[in-house]
Coordinates of C-alpha atoms in Angstrom, one line a residue:
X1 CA -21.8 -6.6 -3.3
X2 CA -22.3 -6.0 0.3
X3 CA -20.2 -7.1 3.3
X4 CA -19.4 -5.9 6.6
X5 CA -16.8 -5.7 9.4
X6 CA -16.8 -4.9 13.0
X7 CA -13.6 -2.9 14.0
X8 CA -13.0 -2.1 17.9
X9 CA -11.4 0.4 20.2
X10 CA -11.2 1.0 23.9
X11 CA -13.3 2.1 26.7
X12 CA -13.1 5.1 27.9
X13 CA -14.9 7.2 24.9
X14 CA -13.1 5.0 22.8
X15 CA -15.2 2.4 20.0
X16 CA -16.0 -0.3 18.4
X17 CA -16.3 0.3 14.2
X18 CA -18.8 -1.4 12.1
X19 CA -17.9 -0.8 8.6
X20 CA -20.1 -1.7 5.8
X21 CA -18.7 -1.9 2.6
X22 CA -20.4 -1.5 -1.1
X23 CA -17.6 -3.0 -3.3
X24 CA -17.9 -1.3 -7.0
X25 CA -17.9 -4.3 -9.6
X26 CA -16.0 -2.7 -12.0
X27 CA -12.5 -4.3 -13.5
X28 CA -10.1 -1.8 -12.0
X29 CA -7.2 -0.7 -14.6
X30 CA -4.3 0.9 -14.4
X31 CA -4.0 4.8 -15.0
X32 CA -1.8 6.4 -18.0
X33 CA 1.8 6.4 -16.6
X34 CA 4.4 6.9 -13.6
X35 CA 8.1 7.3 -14.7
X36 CA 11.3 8.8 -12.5
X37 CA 13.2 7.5 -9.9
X38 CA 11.6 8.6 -7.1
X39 CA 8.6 6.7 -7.8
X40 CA 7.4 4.5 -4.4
X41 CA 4.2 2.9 -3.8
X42 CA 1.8 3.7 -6.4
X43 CA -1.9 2.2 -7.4
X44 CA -3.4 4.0 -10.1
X45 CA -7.0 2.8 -10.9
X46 CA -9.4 4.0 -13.2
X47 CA -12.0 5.1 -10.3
X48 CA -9.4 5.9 -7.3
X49 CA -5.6 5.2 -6.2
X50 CA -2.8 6.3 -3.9
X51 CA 0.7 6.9 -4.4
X52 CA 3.6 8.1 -2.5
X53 CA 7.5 9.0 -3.4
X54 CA 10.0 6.3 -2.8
X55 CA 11.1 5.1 0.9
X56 CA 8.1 6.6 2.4
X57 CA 7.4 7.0 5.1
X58 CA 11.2 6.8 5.9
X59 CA 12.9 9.4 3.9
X60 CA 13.1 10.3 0.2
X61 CA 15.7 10.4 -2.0
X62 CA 17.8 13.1 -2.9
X63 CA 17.8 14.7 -6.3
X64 CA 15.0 12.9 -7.3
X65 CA 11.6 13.1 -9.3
X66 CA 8.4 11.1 -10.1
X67 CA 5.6 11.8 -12.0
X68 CA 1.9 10.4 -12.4
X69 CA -0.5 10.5 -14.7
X70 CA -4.0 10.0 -13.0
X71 CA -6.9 9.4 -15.6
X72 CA -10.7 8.8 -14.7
X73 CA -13.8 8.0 -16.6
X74 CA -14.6 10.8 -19.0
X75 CA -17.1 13.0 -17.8
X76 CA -15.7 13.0 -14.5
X77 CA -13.3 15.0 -12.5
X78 CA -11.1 14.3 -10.3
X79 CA -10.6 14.9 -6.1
X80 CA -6.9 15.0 -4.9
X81 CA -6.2 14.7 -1.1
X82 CA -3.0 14.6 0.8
X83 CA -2.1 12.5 3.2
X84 CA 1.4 13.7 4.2
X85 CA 3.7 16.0 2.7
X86 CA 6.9 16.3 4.6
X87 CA 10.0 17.8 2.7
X88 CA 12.7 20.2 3.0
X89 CA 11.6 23.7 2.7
X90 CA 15.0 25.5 1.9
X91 CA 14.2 25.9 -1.5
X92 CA 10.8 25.7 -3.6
X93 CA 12.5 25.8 -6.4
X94 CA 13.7 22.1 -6.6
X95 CA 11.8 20.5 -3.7
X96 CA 7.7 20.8 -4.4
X97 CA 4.9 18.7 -5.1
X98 CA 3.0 20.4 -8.2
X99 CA -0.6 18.9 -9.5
X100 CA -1.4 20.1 -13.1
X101 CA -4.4 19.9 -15.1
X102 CA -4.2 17.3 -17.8
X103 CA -1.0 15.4 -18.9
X104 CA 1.9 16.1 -21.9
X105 CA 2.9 19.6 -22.8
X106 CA -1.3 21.1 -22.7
X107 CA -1.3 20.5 -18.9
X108 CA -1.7 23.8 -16.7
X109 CA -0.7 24.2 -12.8
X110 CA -3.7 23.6 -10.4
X111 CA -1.6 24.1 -7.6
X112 CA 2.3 23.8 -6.4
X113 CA 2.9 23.3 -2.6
X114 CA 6.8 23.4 -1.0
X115 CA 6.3 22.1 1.8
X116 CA 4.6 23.7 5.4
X117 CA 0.8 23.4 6.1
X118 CA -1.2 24.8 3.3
X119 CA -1.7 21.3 1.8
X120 CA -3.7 20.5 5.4
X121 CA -7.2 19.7 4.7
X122 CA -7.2 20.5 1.3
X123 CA -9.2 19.0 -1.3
X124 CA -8.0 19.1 -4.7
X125 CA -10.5 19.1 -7.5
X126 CA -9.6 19.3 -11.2
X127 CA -10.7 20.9 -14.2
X128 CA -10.9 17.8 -16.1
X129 CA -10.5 13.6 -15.7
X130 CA -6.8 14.0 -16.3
X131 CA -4.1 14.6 -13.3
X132 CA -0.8 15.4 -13.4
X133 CA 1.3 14.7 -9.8
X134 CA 4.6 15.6 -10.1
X135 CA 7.3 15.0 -7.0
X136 CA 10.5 17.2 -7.6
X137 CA 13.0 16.9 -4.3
X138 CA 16.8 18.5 -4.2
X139 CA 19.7 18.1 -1.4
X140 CA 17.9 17.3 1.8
X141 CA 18.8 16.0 5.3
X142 CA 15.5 14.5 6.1
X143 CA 11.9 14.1 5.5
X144 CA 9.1 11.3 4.8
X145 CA 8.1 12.7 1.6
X146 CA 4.8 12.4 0.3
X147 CA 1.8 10.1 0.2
X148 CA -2.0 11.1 -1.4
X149 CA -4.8 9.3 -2.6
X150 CA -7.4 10.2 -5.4
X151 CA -10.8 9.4 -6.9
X152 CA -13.7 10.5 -9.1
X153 CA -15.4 13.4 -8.2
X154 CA -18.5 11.6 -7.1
X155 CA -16.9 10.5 -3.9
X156 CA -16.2 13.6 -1.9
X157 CA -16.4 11.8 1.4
X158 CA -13.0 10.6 0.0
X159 CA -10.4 9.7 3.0
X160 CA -7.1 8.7 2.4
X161 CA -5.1 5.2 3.6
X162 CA -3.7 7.2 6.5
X163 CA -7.0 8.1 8.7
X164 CA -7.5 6.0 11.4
X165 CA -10.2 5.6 13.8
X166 CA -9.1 7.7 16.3
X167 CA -9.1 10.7 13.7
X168 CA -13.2 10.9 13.9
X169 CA -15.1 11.8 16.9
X170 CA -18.2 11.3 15.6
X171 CA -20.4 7.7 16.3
X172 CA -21.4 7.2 12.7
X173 CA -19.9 8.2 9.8
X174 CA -19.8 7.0 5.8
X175 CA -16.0 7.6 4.0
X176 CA -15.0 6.5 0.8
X177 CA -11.7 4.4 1.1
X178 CA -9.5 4.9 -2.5
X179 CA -7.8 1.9 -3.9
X180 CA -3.7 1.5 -3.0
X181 CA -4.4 1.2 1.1
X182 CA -2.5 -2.1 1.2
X183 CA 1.0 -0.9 2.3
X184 CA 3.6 -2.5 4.4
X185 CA 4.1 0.6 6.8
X186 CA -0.1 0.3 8.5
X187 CA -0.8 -1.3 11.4
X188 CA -4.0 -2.4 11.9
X189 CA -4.6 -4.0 15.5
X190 CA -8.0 -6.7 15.8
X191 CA -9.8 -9.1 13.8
X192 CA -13.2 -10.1 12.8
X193 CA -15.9 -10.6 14.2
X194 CA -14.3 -9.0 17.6
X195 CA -13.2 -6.1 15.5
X196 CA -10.3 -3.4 14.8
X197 CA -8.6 -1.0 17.7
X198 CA -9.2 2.9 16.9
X199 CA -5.3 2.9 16.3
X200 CA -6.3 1.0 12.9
X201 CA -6.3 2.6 9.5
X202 CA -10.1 2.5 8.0
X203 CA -9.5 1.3 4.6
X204 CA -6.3 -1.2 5.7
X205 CA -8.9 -2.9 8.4
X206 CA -11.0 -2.8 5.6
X207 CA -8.9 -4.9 3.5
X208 CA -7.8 -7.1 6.6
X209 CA -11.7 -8.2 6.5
X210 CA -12.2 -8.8 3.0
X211 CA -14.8 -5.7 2.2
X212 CA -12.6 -3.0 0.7
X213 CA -10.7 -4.1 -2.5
X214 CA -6.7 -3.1 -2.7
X215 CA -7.6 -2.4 -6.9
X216 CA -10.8 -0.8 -6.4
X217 CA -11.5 0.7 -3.2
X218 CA -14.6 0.8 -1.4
X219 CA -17.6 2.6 0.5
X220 CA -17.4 2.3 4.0
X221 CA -20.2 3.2 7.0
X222 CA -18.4 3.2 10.5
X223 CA -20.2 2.9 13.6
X224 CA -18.2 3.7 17.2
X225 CA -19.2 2.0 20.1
X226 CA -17.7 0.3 23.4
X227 CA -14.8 -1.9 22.5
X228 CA -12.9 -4.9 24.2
X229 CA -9.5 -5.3 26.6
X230 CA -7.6 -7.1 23.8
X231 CA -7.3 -7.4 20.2
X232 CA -6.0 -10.9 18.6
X233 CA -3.7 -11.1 15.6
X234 CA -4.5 -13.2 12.3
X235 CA -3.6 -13.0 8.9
X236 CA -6.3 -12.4 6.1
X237 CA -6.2 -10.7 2.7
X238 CA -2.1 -9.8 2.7
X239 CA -2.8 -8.2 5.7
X240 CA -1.1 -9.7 9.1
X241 CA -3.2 -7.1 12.4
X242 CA -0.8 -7.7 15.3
X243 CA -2.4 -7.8 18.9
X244 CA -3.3 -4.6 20.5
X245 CA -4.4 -3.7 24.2
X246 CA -7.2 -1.9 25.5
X247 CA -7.1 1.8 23.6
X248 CA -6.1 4.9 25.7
X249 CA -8.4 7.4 23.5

């Protein structure tokens, strides 16, 4: 299924996105497992998700711990990518985020980050179509905690729910937008057919217009052009934009 959306910006350099969504038709399901109680939002599908630990983008808990078990198709791998990871660095030893190869007592570290910026940019690919995220935090004073998306291997363009507009400089670009992006913490700022503010997360406008699904995510091709003084608010899709101003960028 096609479908498209016009999302806006500003004018000076700023743009107005035209995303164009292929939709996969495929009956999304949930992944293996998530257990602890530090669990927070969390869509596992069987092609892409997103999760993050409880009260982001607030603060986590303390003495807390979730973990995930992400499963694709077989004969597939699987590409990790981090949206935020912000937690107390005083000690690795019980405050980390650890990805593992597999699930149950087989699986085998991929990678363990505490915190810092090594997790910047990276893209996280797997030996096999099972992933194991595990969130460990200790005694803290602060932090938002963590938030990543996934999907099958085949979509390396993969962007998480957290990349807005404003994040890409150039005029046309094609991401793939992972299931999960409808959380209460985005903002999105426009409507169609006017279209979206820069300030707008991709894949939320997305879902605000109908052409990416929560359960199943969706291709997107975004266009940046001149954009419009104001932005109206409606409601459409669980998604309520709120009315935005011309864009500064």
């Amino acid at each position: 299924m096609d479908a498209s959306l016009m999302v806006g910006r500003g004018t000076g350099g700023a743009a107005v996105f035209i995303l164009i969504v292929f939709i996969l038709l495929l009956g999304a399901r949930s992944s293996r497992a998530q257990k602890g109680d530090g669990c927070g939002h969390t869509v596992l599908g069987v092609g892409s998700g997103s999760l993050a630990s409880l009260g982001y983008p607030l603060s986590y808990p303390s003495n807390s711990v979730c973990e995930w078990e992400i499963s694709v198709n077989t004969g597939h791998t699987i590409l990790v990518r981090i949206a935020d990871l912000d937690i107390d660095t005083n000690n690795c030893q019980v405050s980390y985020l650890r990805l593992y190869n597999g699930h149950g007592p087989g699986r085998t570290e991929i990678v363990k980050f505490c915190g810092g910026k090594e997790w910047r940019d990276a893209v996280i690919q797997s030996e096999g179509h099972q992933v194991t995220v595990q969130f460990m935090s200790g005694p803290h004073n602060n932090g938002r905690g963590l938030f990543l998306s996934y999907t099958k291997s085949q979509h390396t363009d993969l962007i998480t729910c957290l990349e807005k507009g404003e994040h890409f400089s150039e005029a046309e670009f094609s991401k793939f937008c992972p299931a999960g992006c409808l959380t209460d913490f985005g903002e999105v700022s426009g409507t169609i057919p006017h279209g979206y503010r820069d300030s707008s997360p991709l894949c939320l406008a997305g879902v605000h217009a109908g052409v990416v699904s929560n359960t199943l995510g969706g291709q997107i091709s975004v266009v940046s052009s001149k954009g419009i003084p104001h932005y109206e608010s409606s409601l459409a899709n669980n998604v309520t934009s709120v009315p935005g101003n011309l864009s500064p960028s």
